[in-house]
Amino acid sequence: MQTLLSILPIFLIVGLGYFLRKTKIAKNDWVVPLNSFVYYVALPALIVKNISNLDWKSTAVLEIVGWNVLFLLIASVILVSLLSVFRIGKSYKSAIFLTAIVSNSVYLGYPLVSRVLEYGVGSEQYLTLSLIGAVQLVVGMVLALIVIEFFYTSSKNTGKILKHISKNPLVIASIVGVLLSLFTLPYDLKKLIDDTLGLLALTASPLALFALGDFLSGHKIHEKLHLVGFAVILKMIALPVIAIMLFDNLVHVDETVRMTSILLASMPTAVTAFVIAESYKLDTTFVGVVMLITTVLSLPALTVLVGILK
């Protein structure tokens, strides 16, 4: 019950965006500027601020990155193997893999998991959360591009993958954060940068959640319900189970890394998946519907998962 109460405000903000769009108070043309600000300004500021405060020479930080990359690689192999068994067109195999591997570990993951696990902003646990969230989103996106290009299309266009990666503001923010962490800046300059990034970062979660509700209200379930159901099962059940098997049984990490990695893996499909789907001319309505359903299911799913893990 406590978990439910702690994350309910998150979904009330999403619900507010959904309600205001349905009642036409929020307009259709709000979504693009809100999402653009969050995607290109607020979230990158949050990622740069938190990642720049990590010690990238630390073995612990490198291990966190390594274990989460390993998790996503294992998950990708399992997902591709499962999809190869079913007689589904390559376009929908691409869309299903995309919606399963690209988690909303930043937009929704930061506010949700930090509230559930009671990580205060700026704490060591929150820095770990920020790192794992960025790794899961960025690496998930890269793996989705590689799998789509090399398994489900005939182009095998490495240039297209690199173009996607180089233009992604969250990838750029992660790199800038790492670079800043490697240099010792004068105290006043560092404080100025941190304070500016901190003010921008404060806007990330509420705006992202409101825009998500506004965006989701424009999508309706269509006829491919069996494929939608399959994608939802892979995202909300298969991916967290793989994370639990790895972080509970195969590797030894501290409790913060264990809980954070598993809970972020259980996050719904990210908006980034929609952007990639558009680029590859996949069924964007299908991706949008999976996003909608997984987002709605993430509230009860997270409540149950926290109960299991604790």
CSV table of C-alpha atoms in Angstrom, one decimal:
chain,number,residue,atom,x,y,z
A,1,MET,CA,0.0,0.0,0.0
A,2,GLN,CA,2.9,2.4,0.9
A,3,THR,CA,4.5,1.7,-2.5
A,4,LEU,CA,1.2,2.5,-4.3
A,5,LEU,CA,0.7,5.8,-2.3
A,6,SER,CA,4.3,6.9,-3.0
A,7,ILE,CA,4.0,6.5,-6.8
A,8,LEU,CA,0.4,7.6,-7.2
A,9,PRO,CA,1.3,11.4,-7.5
A,10,ILE,CA,3.4,10.4,-10.6
A,11,PHE,CA,0.4,8.9,-12.3
A,12,LEU,CA,-1.9,11.7,-11.2
A,13,ILE,CA,0.3,14.1,-13.2
A,14,VAL,CA,0.1,11.7,-16.2
A,15,GLY,CA,-3.6,11.5,-15.7
A,16,LEU,CA,-3.9,15.3,-15.5
A,17,GLY,CA,-2.2,15.6,-18.9
A,18,TYR,CA,-4.5,12.8,-20.3
A,19,PHE,CA,-7.7,14.5,-18.8
A,20,LEU,CA,-6.8,18.0,-20.0
A,21,ARG,CA,-6.2,16.7,-23.6
A,22,LYS,CA,-9.5,14.7,-23.6
A,23,THR,CA,-11.4,17.8,-22.4
A,24,LYS,CA,-9.6,19.9,-25.0
A,25,ILE,CA,-8.1,22.3,-22.5
A,26,ALA,CA,-4.7,21.0,-23.4
A,27,LYS,CA,-4.2,21.3,-27.2
A,28,ASN,CA,-2.7,18.7,-29.6
A,29,ASP,CA,0.1,21.1,-30.4
A,30,TRP,CA,1.2,21.2,-26.8
A,31,VAL,CA,2.8,17.8,-27.0
A,32,VAL,CA,5.7,18.6,-29.4
A,33,PRO,CA,7.0,21.7,-27.6
A,34,LEU,CA,6.7,20.1,-24.2
A,35,ASN,CA,8.4,16.9,-25.3
A,36,SER,CA,11.0,18.8,-27.2
A,37,PHE,CA,11.9,20.9,-24.1
A,38,VAL,CA,12.1,17.8,-21.9
A,39,TYR,CA,14.0,15.8,-24.5
A,40,TYR,CA,16.5,18.4,-25.6
A,41,VAL,CA,16.9,20.6,-22.5
A,42,ALA,CA,15.5,19.3,-19.2
A,43,LEU,CA,16.5,15.6,-19.3
A,44,PRO,CA,20.0,16.3,-20.7
A,45,ALA,CA,20.5,18.8,-17.9
A,46,LEU,CA,19.5,16.2,-15.4
A,47,ILE,CA,21.8,13.6,-16.9
A,48,VAL,CA,24.8,15.9,-17.2
A,49,LYS,CA,24.4,17.2,-13.6
A,50,ASN,CA,24.2,13.7,-12.1
A,51,ILE,CA,26.7,11.9,-14.3
A,52,SER,CA,29.3,14.7,-13.9
A,53,ASN,CA,29.2,14.1,-10.2
A,54,LEU,CA,30.2,10.5,-10.5
A,55,ASP,CA,33.7,9.2,-10.2
A,56,TRP,CA,34.3,7.6,-13.5
A,57,LYS,CA,37.7,6.3,-12.4
A,58,SER,CA,35.9,4.2,-9.7
A,59,THR,CA,35.7,0.5,-10.3
A,60,ALA,CA,32.2,0.5,-8.8
A,61,VAL,CA,30.8,2.9,-11.4
A,62,LEU,CA,32.4,0.9,-14.2
A,63,GLU,CA,30.9,-2.3,-12.8
A,64,ILE,CA,27.4,-0.7,-12.7
A,65,VAL,CA,27.7,0.2,-16.3
A,66,GLY,CA,29.1,-3.2,-17.3
A,67,TRP,CA,26.5,-5.3,-15.5
A,68,ASN,CA,23.6,-3.2,-17.0
A,69,VAL,CA,25.1,-3.5,-20.5
A,70,LEU,CA,25.5,-7.2,-20.0
A,71,PHE,CA,21.8,-7.4,-18.9
A,72,LEU,CA,20.6,-5.7,-22.0
A,73,LEU,CA,22.8,-7.8,-24.3
A,74,ILE,CA,21.4,-11.0,-22.7
A,75,ALA,CA,17.9,-9.6,-23.0
A,76,SER,CA,18.5,-8.8,-26.6
A,77,VAL,CA,19.7,-12.4,-27.4
A,78,ILE,CA,16.7,-13.9,-25.7
A,79,LEU,CA,14.2,-11.5,-27.4
A,80,VAL,CA,15.6,-12.1,-30.8
A,81,SER,CA,15.6,-15.9,-30.2
A,82,LEU,CA,11.9,-15.8,-29.1
A,83,LEU,CA,10.9,-13.6,-32.0
A,84,SER,CA,12.6,-16.0,-34.4
A,85,VAL,CA,10.2,-18.8,-33.3
A,86,PHE,CA,7.0,-17.0,-34.3
A,87,ARG,CA,5.8,-16.4,-37.8
A,88,ILE,CA,5.6,-12.6,-37.7
A,89,GLY,CA,6.6,-10.1,-40.4
A,90,LYS,CA,10.0,-8.5,-40.0
A,91,SER,CA,8.4,-5.1,-39.6
A,92,TYR,CA,6.4,-6.2,-36.6
A,93,LYS,CA,9.4,-8.2,-35.2
A,94,SER,CA,11.3,-4.8,-35.3
A,95,ALA,CA,8.4,-3.0,-33.6
A,96,ILE,CA,8.1,-5.7,-30.9
A,97,PHE,CA,11.8,-5.8,-30.2
A,98,LEU,CA,11.9,-2.0,-30.1
A,99,THR,CA,9.1,-1.7,-27.6
A,100,ALA,CA,10.6,-4.4,-25.4
A,101,ILE,CA,14.2,-3.2,-25.2
A,102,VAL,CA,13.8,0.6,-25.1
A,103,SER,CA,12.6,1.3,-21.5
A,104,ASN,CA,11.3,4.6,-20.1
A,105,SER,CA,14.0,4.4,-17.5
A,106,VAL,CA,14.6,8.2,-17.6
A,107,TYR,CA,11.3,10.0,-18.3
A,108,LEU,CA,9.3,7.8,-15.9
A,109,GLY,CA,12.0,5.8,-14.3
A,110,TYR,CA,13.7,8.6,-12.4
A,111,PRO,CA,10.6,10.0,-10.6
A,112,LEU,CA,9.0,6.6,-10.1
A,113,VAL,CA,11.9,4.6,-8.7
A,114,SER,CA,13.3,7.5,-6.7
A,115,ARG,CA,10.0,7.8,-4.9
A,116,VAL,CA,9.5,4.1,-4.4
A,117,LEU,CA,13.0,3.6,-3.0
A,118,GLU,CA,13.1,7.0,-1.2
A,119,TYR,CA,16.2,8.3,-3.0
A,120,GLY,CA,16.7,12.0,-2.2
A,121,VAL,CA,17.7,14.1,-5.1
A,122,GLY,CA,21.5,14.6,-5.0
A,123,SER,CA,22.1,11.5,-2.8
A,124,GLU,CA,24.5,8.7,-3.7
A,125,GLN,CA,21.6,6.4,-4.4
A,126,TYR,CA,20.0,9.0,-6.8
A,127,LEU,CA,23.3,9.4,-8.7
A,128,THR,CA,23.4,5.6,-9.1
A,129,LEU,CA,19.7,5.7,-10.3
A,130,SER,CA,20.6,8.4,-12.8
A,131,LEU,CA,23.5,6.4,-14.1
A,132,ILE,CA,21.6,3.1,-14.5
A,133,GLY,CA,18.6,4.9,-16.1
A,134,ALA,CA,20.8,6.6,-18.7
A,135,VAL,CA,22.7,3.4,-19.5
A,136,GLN,CA,19.5,1.3,-19.9
A,137,LEU,CA,17.9,3.9,-22.2
A,138,VAL,CA,20.9,4.7,-24.3
A,139,VAL,CA,22.2,1.2,-24.6
A,140,GLY,CA,18.7,-0.1,-25.2
A,141,MET,CA,18.3,2.4,-28.0
A,142,VAL,CA,21.6,1.5,-29.6
A,143,LEU,CA,20.8,-2.3,-29.4
A,144,ALA,CA,17.4,-1.6,-31.0
A,145,LEU,CA,19.0,0.2,-33.9
A,146,ILE,CA,21.6,-2.6,-34.4
A,147,VAL,CA,19.0,-5.4,-34.3
A,148,ILE,CA,16.6,-3.6,-36.6
A,149,GLU,CA,19.3,-2.9,-39.1
A,150,PHE,CA,21.1,-6.2,-39.1
A,151,PHE,CA,18.3,-8.7,-38.3
A,152,TYR,CA,15.1,-7.2,-39.7
A,153,THR,CA,16.2,-5.1,-42.6
A,154,SER,CA,18.5,-5.8,-45.5
A,155,SER,CA,20.2,-2.4,-45.4
A,156,LYS,CA,22.8,-3.1,-42.7
A,157,ASN,CA,23.4,0.6,-42.7
A,158,THR,CA,26.0,1.4,-40.0
A,159,GLY,CA,25.9,5.1,-40.9
A,160,LYS,CA,22.2,5.3,-40.1
A,161,ILE,CA,22.9,3.8,-36.6
A,162,LEU,CA,25.7,6.3,-36.0
A,163,LYS,CA,23.6,9.1,-37.2
A,164,HIS,CA,20.8,8.2,-34.7
A,165,ILE,CA,23.3,7.9,-31.9
A,166,SER,CA,25.2,11.1,-32.6
A,167,LYS,CA,22.0,13.2,-32.8
A,168,ASN,CA,20.4,11.8,-29.6
A,169,PRO,CA,20.5,14.5,-26.9
A,170,LEU,CA,20.6,11.9,-24.1
A,171,VAL,CA,23.7,10.2,-25.6
A,172,ILE,CA,25.3,13.6,-26.0
A,173,ALA,CA,24.4,14.6,-22.4
A,174,SER,CA,25.9,11.3,-21.1
A,175,ILE,CA,29.2,12.0,-22.9
A,176,VAL,CA,29.3,15.6,-21.7
A,177,GLY,CA,28.6,14.4,-18.1
A,178,VAL,CA,31.5,12.0,-18.3
A,179,LEU,CA,33.8,14.6,-19.7
A,180,LEU,CA,32.9,17.1,-17.0
A,181,SER,CA,33.6,14.5,-14.3
A,182,LEU,CA,37.1,14.0,-15.6
A,183,PHE,CA,38.1,17.7,-15.2
A,184,THR,CA,38.5,19.7,-12.0
A,185,LEU,CA,36.8,23.0,-12.5
A,186,PRO,CA,37.2,26.1,-10.3
A,187,TYR,CA,34.7,25.9,-7.5
A,188,ASP,CA,32.7,29.0,-8.5
A,189,LEU,CA,32.4,27.8,-12.1
A,190,LYS,CA,31.3,24.3,-11.1
A,191,LYS,CA,28.7,25.7,-8.7
A,192,LEU,CA,27.4,28.0,-11.5
A,193,ILE,CA,27.1,25.0,-13.9
A,194,ASP,CA,25.5,22.8,-11.2
A,195,ASP,CA,23.0,25.4,-10.1
A,196,THR,CA,21.9,26.2,-13.7
A,197,LEU,CA,21.6,22.5,-14.6
A,198,GLY,CA,19.8,21.9,-11.3
A,199,LEU,CA,17.1,24.5,-12.1
A,200,LEU,CA,16.6,23.0,-15.6
A,201,ALA,CA,16.6,19.5,-14.2
A,202,LEU,CA,13.7,20.3,-11.8
A,203,THR,CA,11.4,20.8,-14.7
A,204,ALA,CA,12.2,17.4,-16.3
A,205,SER,CA,9.9,15.1,-14.4
A,206,PRO,CA,6.7,17.1,-14.1
A,207,LEU,CA,6.8,18.3,-17.7
A,208,ALA,CA,7.7,14.8,-19.0
A,209,LEU,CA,4.9,13.2,-17.1
A,210,PHE,CA,2.3,15.8,-18.1
A,211,ALA,CA,3.4,15.6,-21.8
A,212,LEU,CA,3.2,11.8,-21.6
A,213,GLY,CA,-0.4,11.9,-20.5
A,214,ASP,CA,-1.2,14.4,-23.2
A,215,PHE,CA,0.5,12.2,-25.8
A,216,LEU,CA,-1.1,8.9,-24.7
A,217,SER,CA,-4.6,10.3,-25.0
A,218,GLY,CA,-4.2,10.5,-28.8
A,219,HIS,CA,-3.7,6.8,-29.2
A,220,LYS,CA,-6.3,4.1,-29.5
A,221,ILE,CA,-6.0,0.3,-29.5
A,222,HIS,CA,-6.3,-1.1,-33.0
A,223,GLU,CA,-6.9,-4.5,-34.5
A,224,LYS,CA,-3.5,-6.3,-33.9
A,225,LEU,CA,-4.3,-7.1,-30.3
A,226,HIS,CA,-2.4,-10.4,-30.3
A,227,LEU,CA,0.8,-8.7,-31.3
A,228,VAL,CA,0.2,-5.9,-28.9
A,229,GLY,CA,-0.3,-8.4,-26.1
A,230,PHE,CA,2.9,-10.3,-27.0
A,231,ALA,CA,4.9,-7.0,-27.0
A,232,VAL,CA,3.4,-6.1,-23.6
A,233,ILE,CA,4.3,-9.5,-22.1
A,234,LEU,CA,7.8,-9.2,-23.3
A,235,LYS,CA,8.2,-5.6,-21.9
A,236,MET,CA,6.4,-6.0,-18.6
A,237,ILE,CA,7.2,-9.6,-17.7
A,238,ALA,CA,10.1,-11.0,-19.7
A,239,LEU,CA,12.5,-8.1,-19.3
A,240,PRO,CA,12.1,-7.8,-15.5
A,241,VAL,CA,12.4,-11.6,-15.1
A,242,ILE,CA,15.7,-11.5,-17.0
A,243,ALA,CA,16.9,-8.7,-14.8
A,244,ILE,CA,15.9,-10.6,-11.7
A,245,MET,CA,17.7,-13.8,-12.9
A,246,LEU,CA,20.9,-11.8,-13.5
A,247,PHE,CA,21.0,-9.5,-10.5
A,248,ASP,CA,19.6,-12.0,-8.0
A,249,ASN,CA,21.4,-15.1,-9.1
A,250,LEU,CA,24.4,-14.5,-11.4
A,251,VAL,CA,26.1,-11.3,-10.2
A,252,HIS,CA,26.9,-9.9,-6.8
A,253,VAL,CA,26.0,-6.1,-6.5
A,254,ASP,CA,24.9,-4.0,-3.6
A,255,GLU,CA,21.2,-3.5,-2.8
A,256,THR,CA,20.9,-0.1,-4.4
A,257,VAL,CA,22.3,-1.4,-7.8
A,258,ARG,CA,20.2,-4.6,-7.6
A,259,MET,CA,16.9,-2.9,-6.8
A,260,THR,CA,17.4,0.1,-9.2
A,261,SER,CA,18.5,-2.1,-12.1
A,262,ILE,CA,15.5,-4.4,-11.8
A,263,LEU,CA,12.9,-1.7,-11.3
A,264,LEU,CA,14.2,0.4,-14.2
A,265,ALA,CA,14.1,-2.7,-16.4
A,266,SER,CA,10.3,-3.0,-15.5
A,267,MET,CA,9.6,0.5,-16.8
A,268,PRO,CA,7.2,0.9,-19.8
A,269,THR,CA,8.2,1.5,-23.4
A,270,ALA,CA,9.9,4.9,-23.9
A,271,VAL,CA,8.9,7.7,-26.2
A,272,THR,CA,12.3,7.2,-27.9
A,273,ALA,CA,10.9,4.0,-29.3
A,274,PHE,CA,8.3,6.0,-31.2
A,275,VAL,CA,10.9,8.3,-32.7
A,276,ILE,CA,12.9,5.3,-33.9
A,277,ALA,CA,9.7,3.6,-35.3
A,278,GLU,CA,9.0,6.7,-37.3
A,279,SER,CA,12.5,6.7,-38.7
A,280,TYR,CA,12.2,3.1,-39.9
A,281,LYS,CA,8.6,3.5,-41.1
A,282,LEU,CA,7.3,0.9,-38.6
A,283,ASP,CA,3.7,0.9,-37.4
A,284,THR,CA,3.8,3.9,-35.1
A,285,THR,CA,0.2,3.4,-33.9
A,286,PHE,CA,1.2,-0.1,-32.7
A,287,VAL,CA,4.2,1.4,-30.9
A,288,GLY,CA,2.0,4.1,-29.4
A,289,VAL,CA,-0.6,1.5,-28.2
A,290,VAL,CA,2.1,-0.6,-26.5
A,291,MET,CA,3.5,2.6,-24.9
A,292,LEU,CA,0.0,3.4,-23.6
A,293,ILE,CA,-0.8,-0.1,-22.2
A,294,THR,CA,2.6,-0.6,-20.6
A,295,THR,CA,2.4,2.8,-19.0
A,296,VAL,CA,-1.0,2.1,-17.5
A,297,LEU,CA,0.2,-1.4,-16.3
A,298,SER,CA,3.4,0.0,-14.8
A,299,LEU,CA,1.6,1.2,-11.7
A,300,PRO,CA,0.3,-2.2,-10.5
A,301,ALA,CA,3.4,-4.0,-12.0
A,302,LEU,CA,5.8,-1.8,-10.0
A,303,THR,CA,3.8,-2.3,-6.8
A,304,VAL,CA,3.8,-6.1,-7.2
A,305,LEU,CA,7.5,-6.1,-8.2
A,306,VAL,CA,8.6,-4.1,-5.2
A,307,GLY,CA,6.7,-6.5,-2.9
A,308,ILE,CA,8.5,-9.4,-4.5
A,309,LEU,CA,12.0,-7.9,-4.4
A,310,LYS,CA,11.7,-6.7,-0.8
